[in-house]
mmCIF file with all atom_site columns, C-alpha atoms in Angstrom:
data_model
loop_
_atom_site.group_PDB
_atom_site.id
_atom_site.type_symbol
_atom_site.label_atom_id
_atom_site.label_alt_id
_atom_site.label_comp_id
_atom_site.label_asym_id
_atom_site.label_entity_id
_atom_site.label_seq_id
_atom_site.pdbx_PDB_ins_code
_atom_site.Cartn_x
_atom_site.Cartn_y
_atom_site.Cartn_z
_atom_site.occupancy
_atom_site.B_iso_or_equiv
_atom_site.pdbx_formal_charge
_atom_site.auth_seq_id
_atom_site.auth_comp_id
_atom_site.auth_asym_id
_atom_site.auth_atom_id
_atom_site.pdbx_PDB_model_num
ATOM 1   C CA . UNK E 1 1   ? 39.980 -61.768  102.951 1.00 49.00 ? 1   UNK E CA 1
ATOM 2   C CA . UNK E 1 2   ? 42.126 -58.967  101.169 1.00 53.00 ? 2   UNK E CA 1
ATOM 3   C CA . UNK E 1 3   ? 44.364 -59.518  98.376  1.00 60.00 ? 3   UNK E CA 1
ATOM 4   C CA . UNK E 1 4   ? 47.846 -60.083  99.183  1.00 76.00 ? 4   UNK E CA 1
ATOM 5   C CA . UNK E 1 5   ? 50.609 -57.578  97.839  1.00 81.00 ? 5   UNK E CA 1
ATOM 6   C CA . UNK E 1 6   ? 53.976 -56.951  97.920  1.00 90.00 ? 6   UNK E CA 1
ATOM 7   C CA . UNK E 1 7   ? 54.802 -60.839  99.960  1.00 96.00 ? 7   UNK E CA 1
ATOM 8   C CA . UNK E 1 8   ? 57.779 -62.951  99.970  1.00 97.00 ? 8   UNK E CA 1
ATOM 9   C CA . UNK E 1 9   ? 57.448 -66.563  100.879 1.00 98.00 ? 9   UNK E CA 1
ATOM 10  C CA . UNK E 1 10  ? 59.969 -69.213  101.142 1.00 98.00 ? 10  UNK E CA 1
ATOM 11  C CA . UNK E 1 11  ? 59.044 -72.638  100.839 1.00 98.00 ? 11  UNK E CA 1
ATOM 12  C CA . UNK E 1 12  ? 61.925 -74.664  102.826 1.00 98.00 ? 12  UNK E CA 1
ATOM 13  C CA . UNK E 1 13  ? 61.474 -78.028  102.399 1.00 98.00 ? 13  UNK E CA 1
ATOM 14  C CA . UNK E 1 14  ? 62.584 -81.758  100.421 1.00 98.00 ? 14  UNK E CA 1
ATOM 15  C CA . UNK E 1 15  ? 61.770 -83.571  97.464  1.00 98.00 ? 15  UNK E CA 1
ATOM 16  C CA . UNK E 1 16  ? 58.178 -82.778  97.866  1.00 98.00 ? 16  UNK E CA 1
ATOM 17  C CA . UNK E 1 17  ? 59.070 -78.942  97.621  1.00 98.00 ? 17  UNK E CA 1
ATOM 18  C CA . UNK E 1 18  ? 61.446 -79.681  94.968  1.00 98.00 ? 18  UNK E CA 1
ATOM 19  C CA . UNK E 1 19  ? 58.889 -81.466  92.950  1.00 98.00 ? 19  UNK E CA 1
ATOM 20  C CA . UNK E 1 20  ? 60.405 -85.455  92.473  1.00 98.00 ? 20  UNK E CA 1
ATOM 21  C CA . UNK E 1 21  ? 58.377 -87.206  90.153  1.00 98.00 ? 21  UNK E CA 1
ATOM 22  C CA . UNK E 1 22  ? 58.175 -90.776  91.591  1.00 98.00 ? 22  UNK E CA 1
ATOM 23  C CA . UNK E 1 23  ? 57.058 -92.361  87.763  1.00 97.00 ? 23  UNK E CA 1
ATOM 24  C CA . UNK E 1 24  ? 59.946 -90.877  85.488  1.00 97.00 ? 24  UNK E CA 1
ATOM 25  C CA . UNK E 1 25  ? 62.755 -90.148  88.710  1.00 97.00 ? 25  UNK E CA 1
ATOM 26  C CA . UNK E 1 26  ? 62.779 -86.614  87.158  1.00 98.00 ? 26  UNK E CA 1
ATOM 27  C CA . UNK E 1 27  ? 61.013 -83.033  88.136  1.00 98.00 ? 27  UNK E CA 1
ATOM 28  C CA . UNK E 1 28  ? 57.938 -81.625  87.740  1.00 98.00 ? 28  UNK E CA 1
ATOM 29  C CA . UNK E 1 29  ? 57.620 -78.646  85.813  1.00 98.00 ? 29  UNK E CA 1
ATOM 30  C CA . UNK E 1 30  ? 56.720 -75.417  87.371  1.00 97.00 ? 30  UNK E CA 1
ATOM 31  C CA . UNK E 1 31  ? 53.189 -75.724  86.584  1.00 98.00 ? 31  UNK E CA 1
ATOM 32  C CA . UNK E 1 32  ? 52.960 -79.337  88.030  1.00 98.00 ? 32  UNK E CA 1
ATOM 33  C CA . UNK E 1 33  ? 54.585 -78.459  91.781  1.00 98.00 ? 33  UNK E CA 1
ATOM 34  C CA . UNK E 1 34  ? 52.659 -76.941  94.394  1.00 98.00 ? 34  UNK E CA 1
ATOM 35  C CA . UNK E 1 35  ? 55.279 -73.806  94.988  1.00 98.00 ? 35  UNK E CA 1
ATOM 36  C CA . UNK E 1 36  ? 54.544 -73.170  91.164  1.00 98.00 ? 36  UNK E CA 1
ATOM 37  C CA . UNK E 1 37  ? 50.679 -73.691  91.222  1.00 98.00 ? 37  UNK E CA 1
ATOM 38  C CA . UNK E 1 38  ? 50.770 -71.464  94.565  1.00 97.00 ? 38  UNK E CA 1
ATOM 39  C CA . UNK E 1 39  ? 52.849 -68.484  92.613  1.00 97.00 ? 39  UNK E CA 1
ATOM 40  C CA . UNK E 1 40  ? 50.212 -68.514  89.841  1.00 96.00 ? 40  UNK E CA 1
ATOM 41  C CA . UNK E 1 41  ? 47.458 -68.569  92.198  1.00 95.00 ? 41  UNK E CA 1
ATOM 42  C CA . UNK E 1 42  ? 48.652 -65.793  94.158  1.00 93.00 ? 42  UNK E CA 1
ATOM 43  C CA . UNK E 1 43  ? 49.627 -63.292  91.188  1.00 91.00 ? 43  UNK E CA 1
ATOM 44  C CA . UNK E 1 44  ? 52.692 -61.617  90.455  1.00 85.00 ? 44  UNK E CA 1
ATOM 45  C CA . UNK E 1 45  ? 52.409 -58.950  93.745  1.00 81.00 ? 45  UNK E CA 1
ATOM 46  C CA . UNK E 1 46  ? 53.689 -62.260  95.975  1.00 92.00 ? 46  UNK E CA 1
ATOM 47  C CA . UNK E 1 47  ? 56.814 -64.067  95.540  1.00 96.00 ? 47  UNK E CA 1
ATOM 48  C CA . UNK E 1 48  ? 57.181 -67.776  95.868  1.00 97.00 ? 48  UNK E CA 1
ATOM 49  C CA . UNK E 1 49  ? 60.749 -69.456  96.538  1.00 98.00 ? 49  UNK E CA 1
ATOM 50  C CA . UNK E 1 50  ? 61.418 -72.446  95.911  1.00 98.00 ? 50  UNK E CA 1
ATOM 51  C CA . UNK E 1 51  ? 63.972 -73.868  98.339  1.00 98.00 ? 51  UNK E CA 1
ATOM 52  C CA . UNK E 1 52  ? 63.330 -77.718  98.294  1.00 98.00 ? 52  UNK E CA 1
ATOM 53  C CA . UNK E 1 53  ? 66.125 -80.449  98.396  1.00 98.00 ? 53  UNK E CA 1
ATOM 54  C CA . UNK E 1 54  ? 65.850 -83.921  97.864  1.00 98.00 ? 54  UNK E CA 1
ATOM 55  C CA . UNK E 1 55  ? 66.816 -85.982  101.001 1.00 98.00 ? 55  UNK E CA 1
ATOM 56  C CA . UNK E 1 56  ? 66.535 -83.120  103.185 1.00 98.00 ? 56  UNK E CA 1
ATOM 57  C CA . UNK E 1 57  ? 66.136 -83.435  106.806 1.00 98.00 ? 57  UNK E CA 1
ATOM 58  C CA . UNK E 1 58  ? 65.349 -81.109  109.308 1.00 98.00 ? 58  UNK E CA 1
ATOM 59  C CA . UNK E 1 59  ? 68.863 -81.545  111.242 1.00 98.00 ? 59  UNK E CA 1
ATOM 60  C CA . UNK E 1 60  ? 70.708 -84.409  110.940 1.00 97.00 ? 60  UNK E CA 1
ATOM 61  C CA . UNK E 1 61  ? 73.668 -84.756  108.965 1.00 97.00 ? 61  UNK E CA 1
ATOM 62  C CA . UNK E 1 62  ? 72.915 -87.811  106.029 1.00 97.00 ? 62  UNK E CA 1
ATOM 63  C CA . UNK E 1 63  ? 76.219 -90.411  106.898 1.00 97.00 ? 63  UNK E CA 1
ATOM 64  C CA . UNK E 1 64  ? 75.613 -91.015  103.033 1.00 97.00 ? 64  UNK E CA 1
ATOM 65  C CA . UNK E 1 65  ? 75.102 -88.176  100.937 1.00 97.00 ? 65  UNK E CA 1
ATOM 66  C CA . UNK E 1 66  ? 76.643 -84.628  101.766 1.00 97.00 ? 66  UNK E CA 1
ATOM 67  C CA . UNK E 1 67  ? 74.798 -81.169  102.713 1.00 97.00 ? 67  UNK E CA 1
ATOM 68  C CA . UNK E 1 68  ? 71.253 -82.389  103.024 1.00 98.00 ? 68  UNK E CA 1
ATOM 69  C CA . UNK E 1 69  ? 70.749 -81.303  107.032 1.00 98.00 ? 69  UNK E CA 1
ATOM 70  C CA . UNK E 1 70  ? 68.203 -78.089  106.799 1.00 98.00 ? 70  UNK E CA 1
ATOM 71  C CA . UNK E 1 71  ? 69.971 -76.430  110.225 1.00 97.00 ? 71  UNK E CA 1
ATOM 72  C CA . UNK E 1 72  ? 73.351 -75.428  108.713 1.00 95.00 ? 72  UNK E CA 1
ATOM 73  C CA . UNK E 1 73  ? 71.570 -74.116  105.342 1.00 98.00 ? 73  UNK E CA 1
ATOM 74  C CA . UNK E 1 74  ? 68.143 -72.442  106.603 1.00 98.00 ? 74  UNK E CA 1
ATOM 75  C CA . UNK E 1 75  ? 69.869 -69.165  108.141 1.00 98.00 ? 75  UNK E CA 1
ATOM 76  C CA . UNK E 1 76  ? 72.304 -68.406  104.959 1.00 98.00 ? 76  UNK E CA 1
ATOM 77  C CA . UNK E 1 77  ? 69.394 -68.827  102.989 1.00 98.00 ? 77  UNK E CA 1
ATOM 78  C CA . UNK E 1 78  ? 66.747 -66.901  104.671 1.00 98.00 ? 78  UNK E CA 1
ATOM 79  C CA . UNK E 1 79  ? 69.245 -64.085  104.434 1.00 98.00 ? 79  UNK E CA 1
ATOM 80  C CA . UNK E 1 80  ? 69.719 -64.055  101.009 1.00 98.00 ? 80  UNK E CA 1
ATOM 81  C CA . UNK E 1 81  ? 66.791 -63.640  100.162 1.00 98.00 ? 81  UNK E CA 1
ATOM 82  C CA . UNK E 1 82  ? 65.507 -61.209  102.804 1.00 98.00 ? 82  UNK E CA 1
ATOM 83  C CA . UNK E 1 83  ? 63.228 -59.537  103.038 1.00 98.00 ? 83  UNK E CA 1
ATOM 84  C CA . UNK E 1 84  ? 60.559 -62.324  103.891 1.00 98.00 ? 84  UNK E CA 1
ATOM 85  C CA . UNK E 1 85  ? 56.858 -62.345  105.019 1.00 97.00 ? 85  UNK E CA 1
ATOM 86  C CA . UNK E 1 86  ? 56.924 -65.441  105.405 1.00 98.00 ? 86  UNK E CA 1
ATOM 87  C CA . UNK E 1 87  ? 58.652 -69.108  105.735 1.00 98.00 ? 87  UNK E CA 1
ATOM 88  C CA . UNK E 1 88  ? 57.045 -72.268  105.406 1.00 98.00 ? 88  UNK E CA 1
ATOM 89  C CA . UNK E 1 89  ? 59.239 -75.188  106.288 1.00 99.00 ? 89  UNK E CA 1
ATOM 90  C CA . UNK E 1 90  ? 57.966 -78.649  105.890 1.00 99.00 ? 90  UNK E CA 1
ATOM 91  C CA . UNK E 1 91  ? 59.931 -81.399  106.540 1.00 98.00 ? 91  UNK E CA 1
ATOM 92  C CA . UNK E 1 92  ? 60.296 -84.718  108.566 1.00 98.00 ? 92  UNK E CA 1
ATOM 93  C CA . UNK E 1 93  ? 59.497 -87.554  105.474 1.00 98.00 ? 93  UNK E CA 1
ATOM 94  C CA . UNK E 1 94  ? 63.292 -88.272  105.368 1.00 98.00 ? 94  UNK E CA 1
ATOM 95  C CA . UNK E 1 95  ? 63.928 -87.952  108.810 1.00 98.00 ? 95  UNK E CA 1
ATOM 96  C CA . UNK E 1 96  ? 61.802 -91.089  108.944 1.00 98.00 ? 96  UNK E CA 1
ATOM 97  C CA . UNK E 1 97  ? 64.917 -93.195  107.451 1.00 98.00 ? 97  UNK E CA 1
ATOM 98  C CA . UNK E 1 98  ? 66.148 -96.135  110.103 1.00 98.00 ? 98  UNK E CA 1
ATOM 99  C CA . UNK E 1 99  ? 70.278 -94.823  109.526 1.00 98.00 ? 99  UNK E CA 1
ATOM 100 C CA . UNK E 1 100 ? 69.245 -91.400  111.451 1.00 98.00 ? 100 UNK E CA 1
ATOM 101 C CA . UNK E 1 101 ? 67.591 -93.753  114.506 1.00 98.00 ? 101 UNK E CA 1
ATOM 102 C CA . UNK E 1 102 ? 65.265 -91.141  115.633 1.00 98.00 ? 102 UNK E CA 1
ATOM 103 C CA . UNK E 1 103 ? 61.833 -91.620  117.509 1.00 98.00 ? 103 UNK E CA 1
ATOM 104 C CA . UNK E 1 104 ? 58.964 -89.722  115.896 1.00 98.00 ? 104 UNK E CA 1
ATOM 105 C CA . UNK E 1 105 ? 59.366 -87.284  118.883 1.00 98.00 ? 105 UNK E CA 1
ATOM 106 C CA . UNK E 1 106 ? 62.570 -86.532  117.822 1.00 98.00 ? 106 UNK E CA 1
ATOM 107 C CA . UNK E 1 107 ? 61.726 -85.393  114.290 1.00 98.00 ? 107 UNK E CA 1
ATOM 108 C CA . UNK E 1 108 ? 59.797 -83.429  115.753 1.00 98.00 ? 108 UNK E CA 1
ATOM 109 C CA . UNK E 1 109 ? 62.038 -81.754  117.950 1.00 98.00 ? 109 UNK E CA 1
ATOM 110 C CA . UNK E 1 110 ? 64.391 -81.029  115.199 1.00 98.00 ? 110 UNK E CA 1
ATOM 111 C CA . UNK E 1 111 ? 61.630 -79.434  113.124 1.00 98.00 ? 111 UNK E CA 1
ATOM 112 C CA . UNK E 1 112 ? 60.939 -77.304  116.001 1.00 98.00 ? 112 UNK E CA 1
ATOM 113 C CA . UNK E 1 113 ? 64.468 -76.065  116.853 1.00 98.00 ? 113 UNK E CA 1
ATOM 114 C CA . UNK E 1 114 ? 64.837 -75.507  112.681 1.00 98.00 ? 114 UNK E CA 1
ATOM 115 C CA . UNK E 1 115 ? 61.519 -73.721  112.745 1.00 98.00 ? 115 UNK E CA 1
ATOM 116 C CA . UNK E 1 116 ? 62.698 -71.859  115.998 1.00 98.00 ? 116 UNK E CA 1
ATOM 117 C CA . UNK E 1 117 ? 65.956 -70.916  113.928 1.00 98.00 ? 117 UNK E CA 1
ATOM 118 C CA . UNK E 1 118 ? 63.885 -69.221  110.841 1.00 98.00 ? 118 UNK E CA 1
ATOM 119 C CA . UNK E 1 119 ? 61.690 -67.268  113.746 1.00 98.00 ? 119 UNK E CA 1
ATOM 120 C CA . UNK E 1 120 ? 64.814 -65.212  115.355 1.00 98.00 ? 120 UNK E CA 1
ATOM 121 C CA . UNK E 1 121 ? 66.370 -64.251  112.418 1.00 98.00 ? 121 UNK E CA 1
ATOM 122 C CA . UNK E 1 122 ? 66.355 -61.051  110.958 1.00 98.00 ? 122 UNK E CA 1
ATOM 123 C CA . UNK E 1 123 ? 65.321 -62.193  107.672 1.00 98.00 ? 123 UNK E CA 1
ATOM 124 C CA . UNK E 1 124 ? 62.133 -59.952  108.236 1.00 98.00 ? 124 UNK E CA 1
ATOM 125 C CA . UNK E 1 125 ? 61.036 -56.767  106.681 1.00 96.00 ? 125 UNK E CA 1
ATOM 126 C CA . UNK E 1 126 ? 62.950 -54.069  108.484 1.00 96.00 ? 126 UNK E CA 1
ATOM 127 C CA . UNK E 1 127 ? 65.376 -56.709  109.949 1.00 96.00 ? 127 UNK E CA 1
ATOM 128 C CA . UNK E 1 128 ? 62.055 -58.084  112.374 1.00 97.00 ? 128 UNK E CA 1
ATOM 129 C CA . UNK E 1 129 ? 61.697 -61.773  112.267 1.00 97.00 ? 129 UNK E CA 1
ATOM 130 C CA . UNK E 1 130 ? 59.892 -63.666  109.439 1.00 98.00 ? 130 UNK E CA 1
ATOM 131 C CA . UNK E 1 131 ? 56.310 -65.257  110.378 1.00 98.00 ? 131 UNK E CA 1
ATOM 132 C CA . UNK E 1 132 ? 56.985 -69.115  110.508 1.00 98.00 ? 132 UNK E CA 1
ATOM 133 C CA . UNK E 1 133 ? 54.709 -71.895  109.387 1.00 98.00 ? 133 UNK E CA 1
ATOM 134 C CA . UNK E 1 134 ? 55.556 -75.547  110.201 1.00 98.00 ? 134 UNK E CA 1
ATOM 135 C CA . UNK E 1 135 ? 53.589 -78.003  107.894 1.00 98.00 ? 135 UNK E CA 1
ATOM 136 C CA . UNK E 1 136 ? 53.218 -81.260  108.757 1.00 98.00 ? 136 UNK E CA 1
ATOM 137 C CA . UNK E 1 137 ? 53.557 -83.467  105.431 1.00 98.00 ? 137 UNK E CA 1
ATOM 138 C CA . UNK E 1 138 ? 50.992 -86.181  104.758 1.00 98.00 ? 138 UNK E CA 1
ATOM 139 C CA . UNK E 1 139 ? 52.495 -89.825  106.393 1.00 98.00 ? 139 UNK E CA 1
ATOM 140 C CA . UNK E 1 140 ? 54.230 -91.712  103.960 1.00 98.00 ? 140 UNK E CA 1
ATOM 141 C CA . UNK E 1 141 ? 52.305 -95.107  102.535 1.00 98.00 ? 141 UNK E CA 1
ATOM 142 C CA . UNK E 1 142 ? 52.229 -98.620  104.483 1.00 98.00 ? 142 UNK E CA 1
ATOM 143 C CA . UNK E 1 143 ? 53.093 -100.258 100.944 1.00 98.00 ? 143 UNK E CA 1
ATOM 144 C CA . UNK E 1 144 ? 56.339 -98.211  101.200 1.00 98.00 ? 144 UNK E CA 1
ATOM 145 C CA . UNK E 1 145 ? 58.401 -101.024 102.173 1.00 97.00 ? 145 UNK E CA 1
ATOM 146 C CA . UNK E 1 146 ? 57.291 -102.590 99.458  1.00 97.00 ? 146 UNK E CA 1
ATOM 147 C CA . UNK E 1 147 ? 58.837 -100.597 97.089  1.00 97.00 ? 147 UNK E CA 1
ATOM 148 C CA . UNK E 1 148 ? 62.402 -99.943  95.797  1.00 95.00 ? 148 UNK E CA 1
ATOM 149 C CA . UNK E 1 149 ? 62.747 -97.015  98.062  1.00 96.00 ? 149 UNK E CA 1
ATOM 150 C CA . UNK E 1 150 ? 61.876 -99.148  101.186 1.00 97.00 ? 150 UNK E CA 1
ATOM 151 C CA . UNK E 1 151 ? 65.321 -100.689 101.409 1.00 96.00 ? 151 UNK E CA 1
ATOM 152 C CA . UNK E 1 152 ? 67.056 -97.523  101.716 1.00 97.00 ? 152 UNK E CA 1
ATOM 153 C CA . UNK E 1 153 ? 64.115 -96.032  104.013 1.00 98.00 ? 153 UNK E CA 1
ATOM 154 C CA . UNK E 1 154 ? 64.173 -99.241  106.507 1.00 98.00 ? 154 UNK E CA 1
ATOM 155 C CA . UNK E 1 155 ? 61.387 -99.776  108.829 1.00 96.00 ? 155 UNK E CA 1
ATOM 156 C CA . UNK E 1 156 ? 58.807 -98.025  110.635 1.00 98.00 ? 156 UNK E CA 1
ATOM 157 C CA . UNK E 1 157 ? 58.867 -94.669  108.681 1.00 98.00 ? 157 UNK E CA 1
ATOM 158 C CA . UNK E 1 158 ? 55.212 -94.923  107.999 1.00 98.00 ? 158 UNK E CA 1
ATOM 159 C CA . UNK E 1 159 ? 54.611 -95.163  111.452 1.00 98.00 ? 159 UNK E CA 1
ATOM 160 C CA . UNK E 1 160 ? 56.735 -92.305  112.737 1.00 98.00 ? 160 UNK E CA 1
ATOM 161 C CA . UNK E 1 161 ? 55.464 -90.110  109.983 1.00 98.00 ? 161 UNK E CA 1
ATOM 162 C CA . UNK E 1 162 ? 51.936 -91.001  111.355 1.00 98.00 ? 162 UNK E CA 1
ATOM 163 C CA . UNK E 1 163 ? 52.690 -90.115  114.641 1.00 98.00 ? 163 UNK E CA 1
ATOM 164 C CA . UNK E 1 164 ? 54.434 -86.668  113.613 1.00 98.00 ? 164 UNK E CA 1
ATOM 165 C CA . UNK E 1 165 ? 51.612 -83.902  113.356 1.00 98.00 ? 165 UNK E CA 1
ATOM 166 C CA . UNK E 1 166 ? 50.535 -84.774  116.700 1.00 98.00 ? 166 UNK E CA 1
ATOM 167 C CA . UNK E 1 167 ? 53.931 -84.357  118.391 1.00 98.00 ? 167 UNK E CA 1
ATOM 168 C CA . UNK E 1 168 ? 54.412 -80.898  116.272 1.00 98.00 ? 168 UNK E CA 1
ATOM 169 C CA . UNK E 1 169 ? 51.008 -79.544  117.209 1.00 98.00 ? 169 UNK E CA 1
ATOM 170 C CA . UNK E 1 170 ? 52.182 -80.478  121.004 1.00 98.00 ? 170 UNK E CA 1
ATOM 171 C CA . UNK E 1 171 ? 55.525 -78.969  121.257 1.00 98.00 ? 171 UNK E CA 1
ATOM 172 C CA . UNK E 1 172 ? 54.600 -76.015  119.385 1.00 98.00 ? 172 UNK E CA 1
ATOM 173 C CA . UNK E 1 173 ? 51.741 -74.725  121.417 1.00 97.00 ? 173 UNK E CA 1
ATOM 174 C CA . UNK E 1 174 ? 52.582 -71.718  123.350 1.00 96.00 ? 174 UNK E CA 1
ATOM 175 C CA . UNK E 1 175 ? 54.924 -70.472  120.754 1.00 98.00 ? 175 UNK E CA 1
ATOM 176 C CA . UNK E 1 176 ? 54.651 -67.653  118.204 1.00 97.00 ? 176 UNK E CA 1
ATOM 177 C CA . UNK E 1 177 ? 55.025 -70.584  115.182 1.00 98.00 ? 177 UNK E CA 1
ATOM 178 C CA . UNK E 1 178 ? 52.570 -71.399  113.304 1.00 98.00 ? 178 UNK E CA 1
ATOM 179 C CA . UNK E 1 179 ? 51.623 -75.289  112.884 1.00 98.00 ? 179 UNK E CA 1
ATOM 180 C CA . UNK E 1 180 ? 49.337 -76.830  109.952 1.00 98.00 ? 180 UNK E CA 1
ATOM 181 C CA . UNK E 1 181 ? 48.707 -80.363  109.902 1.00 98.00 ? 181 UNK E CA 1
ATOM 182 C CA . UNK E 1 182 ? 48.384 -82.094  105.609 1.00 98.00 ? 182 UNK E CA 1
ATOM 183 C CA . UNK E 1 183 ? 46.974 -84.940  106.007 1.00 97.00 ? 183 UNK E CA 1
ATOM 184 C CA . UNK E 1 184 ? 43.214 -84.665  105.912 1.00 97.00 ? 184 UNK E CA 1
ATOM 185 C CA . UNK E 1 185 ? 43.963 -82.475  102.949 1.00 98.00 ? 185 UNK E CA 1
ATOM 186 C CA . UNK E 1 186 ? 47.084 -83.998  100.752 1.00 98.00 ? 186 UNK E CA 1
ATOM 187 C CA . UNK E 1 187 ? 47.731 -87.588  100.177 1.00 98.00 ? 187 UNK E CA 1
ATOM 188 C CA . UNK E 1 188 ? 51.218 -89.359  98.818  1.00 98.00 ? 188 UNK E CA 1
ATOM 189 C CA . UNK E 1 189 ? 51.661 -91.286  95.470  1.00 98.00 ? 189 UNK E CA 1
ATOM 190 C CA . UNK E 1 190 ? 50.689 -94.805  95.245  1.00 98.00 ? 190 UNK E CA 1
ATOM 191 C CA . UNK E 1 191 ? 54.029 -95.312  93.473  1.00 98.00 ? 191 UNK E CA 1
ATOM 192 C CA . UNK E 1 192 ? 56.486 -95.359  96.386  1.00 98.00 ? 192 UNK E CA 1
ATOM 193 C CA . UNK E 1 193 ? 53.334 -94.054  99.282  1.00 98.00 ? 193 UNK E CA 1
ATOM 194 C CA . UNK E 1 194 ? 56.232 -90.838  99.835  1.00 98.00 ? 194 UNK E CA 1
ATOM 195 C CA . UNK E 1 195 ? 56.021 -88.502  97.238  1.00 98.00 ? 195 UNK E CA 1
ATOM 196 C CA . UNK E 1 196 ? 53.320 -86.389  95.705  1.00 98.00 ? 196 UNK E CA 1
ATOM 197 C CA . UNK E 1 197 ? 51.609 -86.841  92.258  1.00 98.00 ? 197 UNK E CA 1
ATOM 198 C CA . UNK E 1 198 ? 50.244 -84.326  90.456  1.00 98.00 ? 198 UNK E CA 1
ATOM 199 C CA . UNK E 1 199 ? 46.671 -84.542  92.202  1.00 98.00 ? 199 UNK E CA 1
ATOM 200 C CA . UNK E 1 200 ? 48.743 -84.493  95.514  1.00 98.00 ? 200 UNK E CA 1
ATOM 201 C CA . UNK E 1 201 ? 50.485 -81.021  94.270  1.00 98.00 ? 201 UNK E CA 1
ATOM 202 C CA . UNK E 1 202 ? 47.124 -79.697  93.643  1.00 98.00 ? 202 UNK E CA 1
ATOM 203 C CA . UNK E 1 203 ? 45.864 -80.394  96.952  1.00 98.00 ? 203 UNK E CA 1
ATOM 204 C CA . UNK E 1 204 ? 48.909 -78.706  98.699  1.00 98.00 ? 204 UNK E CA 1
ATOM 205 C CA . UNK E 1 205 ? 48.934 -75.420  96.936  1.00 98.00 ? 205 UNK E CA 1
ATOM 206 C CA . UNK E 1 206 ? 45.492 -75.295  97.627  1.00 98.00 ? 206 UNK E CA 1
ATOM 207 C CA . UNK E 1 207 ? 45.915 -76.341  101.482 1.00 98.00 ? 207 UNK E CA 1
ATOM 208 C CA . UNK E 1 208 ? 49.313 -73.866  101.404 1.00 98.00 ? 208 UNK E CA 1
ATOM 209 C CA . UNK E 1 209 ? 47.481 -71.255  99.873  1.00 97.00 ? 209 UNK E CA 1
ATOM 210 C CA . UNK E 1 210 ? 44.622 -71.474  102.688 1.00 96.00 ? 210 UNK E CA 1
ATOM 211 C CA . UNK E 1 211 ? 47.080 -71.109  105.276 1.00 97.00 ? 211 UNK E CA 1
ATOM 212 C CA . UNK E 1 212 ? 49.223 -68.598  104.120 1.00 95.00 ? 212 UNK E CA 1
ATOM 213 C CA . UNK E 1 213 ? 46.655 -66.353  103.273 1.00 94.00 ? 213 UNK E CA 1
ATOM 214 C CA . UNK E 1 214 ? 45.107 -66.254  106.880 1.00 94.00 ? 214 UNK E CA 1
ATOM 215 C CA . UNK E 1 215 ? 48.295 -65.741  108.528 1.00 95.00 ? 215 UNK E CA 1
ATOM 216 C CA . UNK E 1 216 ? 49.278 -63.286  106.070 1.00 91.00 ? 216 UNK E CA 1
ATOM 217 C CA . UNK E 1 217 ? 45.786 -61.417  106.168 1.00 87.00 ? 217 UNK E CA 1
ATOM 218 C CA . UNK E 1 218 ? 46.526 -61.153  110.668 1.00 74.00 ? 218 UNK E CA 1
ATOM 219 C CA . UNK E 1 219 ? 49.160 -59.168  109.899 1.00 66.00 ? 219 UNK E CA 1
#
């Protein structure tokens, strides 16, 4: 494949974008998290932006904790820093959490309709739309619940986070999104089974990087 040049990629997506560090509750550095192992992999000719949030969810409002729903951020964002190649959006980990009371079907949905939102704007070069790639995050942990985290998470997220990459790859067949699915490749922490250690950052830059560079390379 040829050498990318001249890209701009956003990575939209939560804590595991963001870089939480489940052992000290504090960041990784850039040289730890994926988006920063993917910018030095890639060279200087392709940006990488970071725009990861902890708590995050693809569209629903948090009844706890304010501005965290992707859908009323992604467009204002995409715009400002136009113009993108490229946005990468994964999400659906805290979507998982029992106050939002949503199938894993739904999270899906709402992933689609944000990733749907990133594809018609004009964020693109030349005011065209951005390429879009949904990536499904690996399924949070069993032990989860047995954690501090798993009171606030509640029940069944490991299930509906299981259950997500199938209903993604389903609803977004036909469209002009692409869909990668994490979990052969990237595996969570055995701290709280829902965020990535360093190991785990290693093995998504290098399953982001994989995927990028083919779509990027169709162009």
């Amino acid at each position: 494949m040829r050498p990318l040049t001249n890209k701009t990629i956003v990575c939209f997506g939560d804590s595991n974008t963001w870089g939480y560090n489940a052992e000290t509750d504090a960041r990784f550095d850039e040289a730890t998290r994926w988006t920063g192992l993917l910018a030095a992999e890639l060279g200087s000719s392709c940006r990488i932006i970071e725009e990861g949030l902890s708590g995050r969810t693809s569209v629903s409002e948090d009844p706890l904790f304010e501005g965290l729903s992707g859908l009323s951020y992604l467009c204002p964002c995409l715009m400002s820093h136009s113009p993108l190649d490229l946005v990468v959006i994964m999400l659906g980990t805290n979507d998982t959490k029992a106050r939002f009371h949503l199938t894993s079907y739904n999270i899906a949905q709402g992933i689609v309709r944000l990733a749907k939102k990133a594809r018609a704007t004009a964020s693109g070069i030349d005011g065209h739309s951005p390429e879009v790639l949904v990536i499904a995050p690996p399924p949070i942990g069993e032990k989860y619940v047995d954690t501090p985290i798993g009171k606030s998470m509640g029940i069944q997220c490991s299930q509906k986070s299981l259950e997500l990459a199938e209903h993604l790859n389903d609803l977004l067949k036909g469209t002009d999104i692409h869909f990668a699915d994490s979990k052969a490749e990237v595996v969570m922490n055995e701290i709280d089974y829902m965020h990535l250690d360093q190991d785990g950052h290693r093995q998504m830059a290098a399953f982001v990087r994989g995927q990028i560079t083919s779509i990027l390379n169709e162009r």
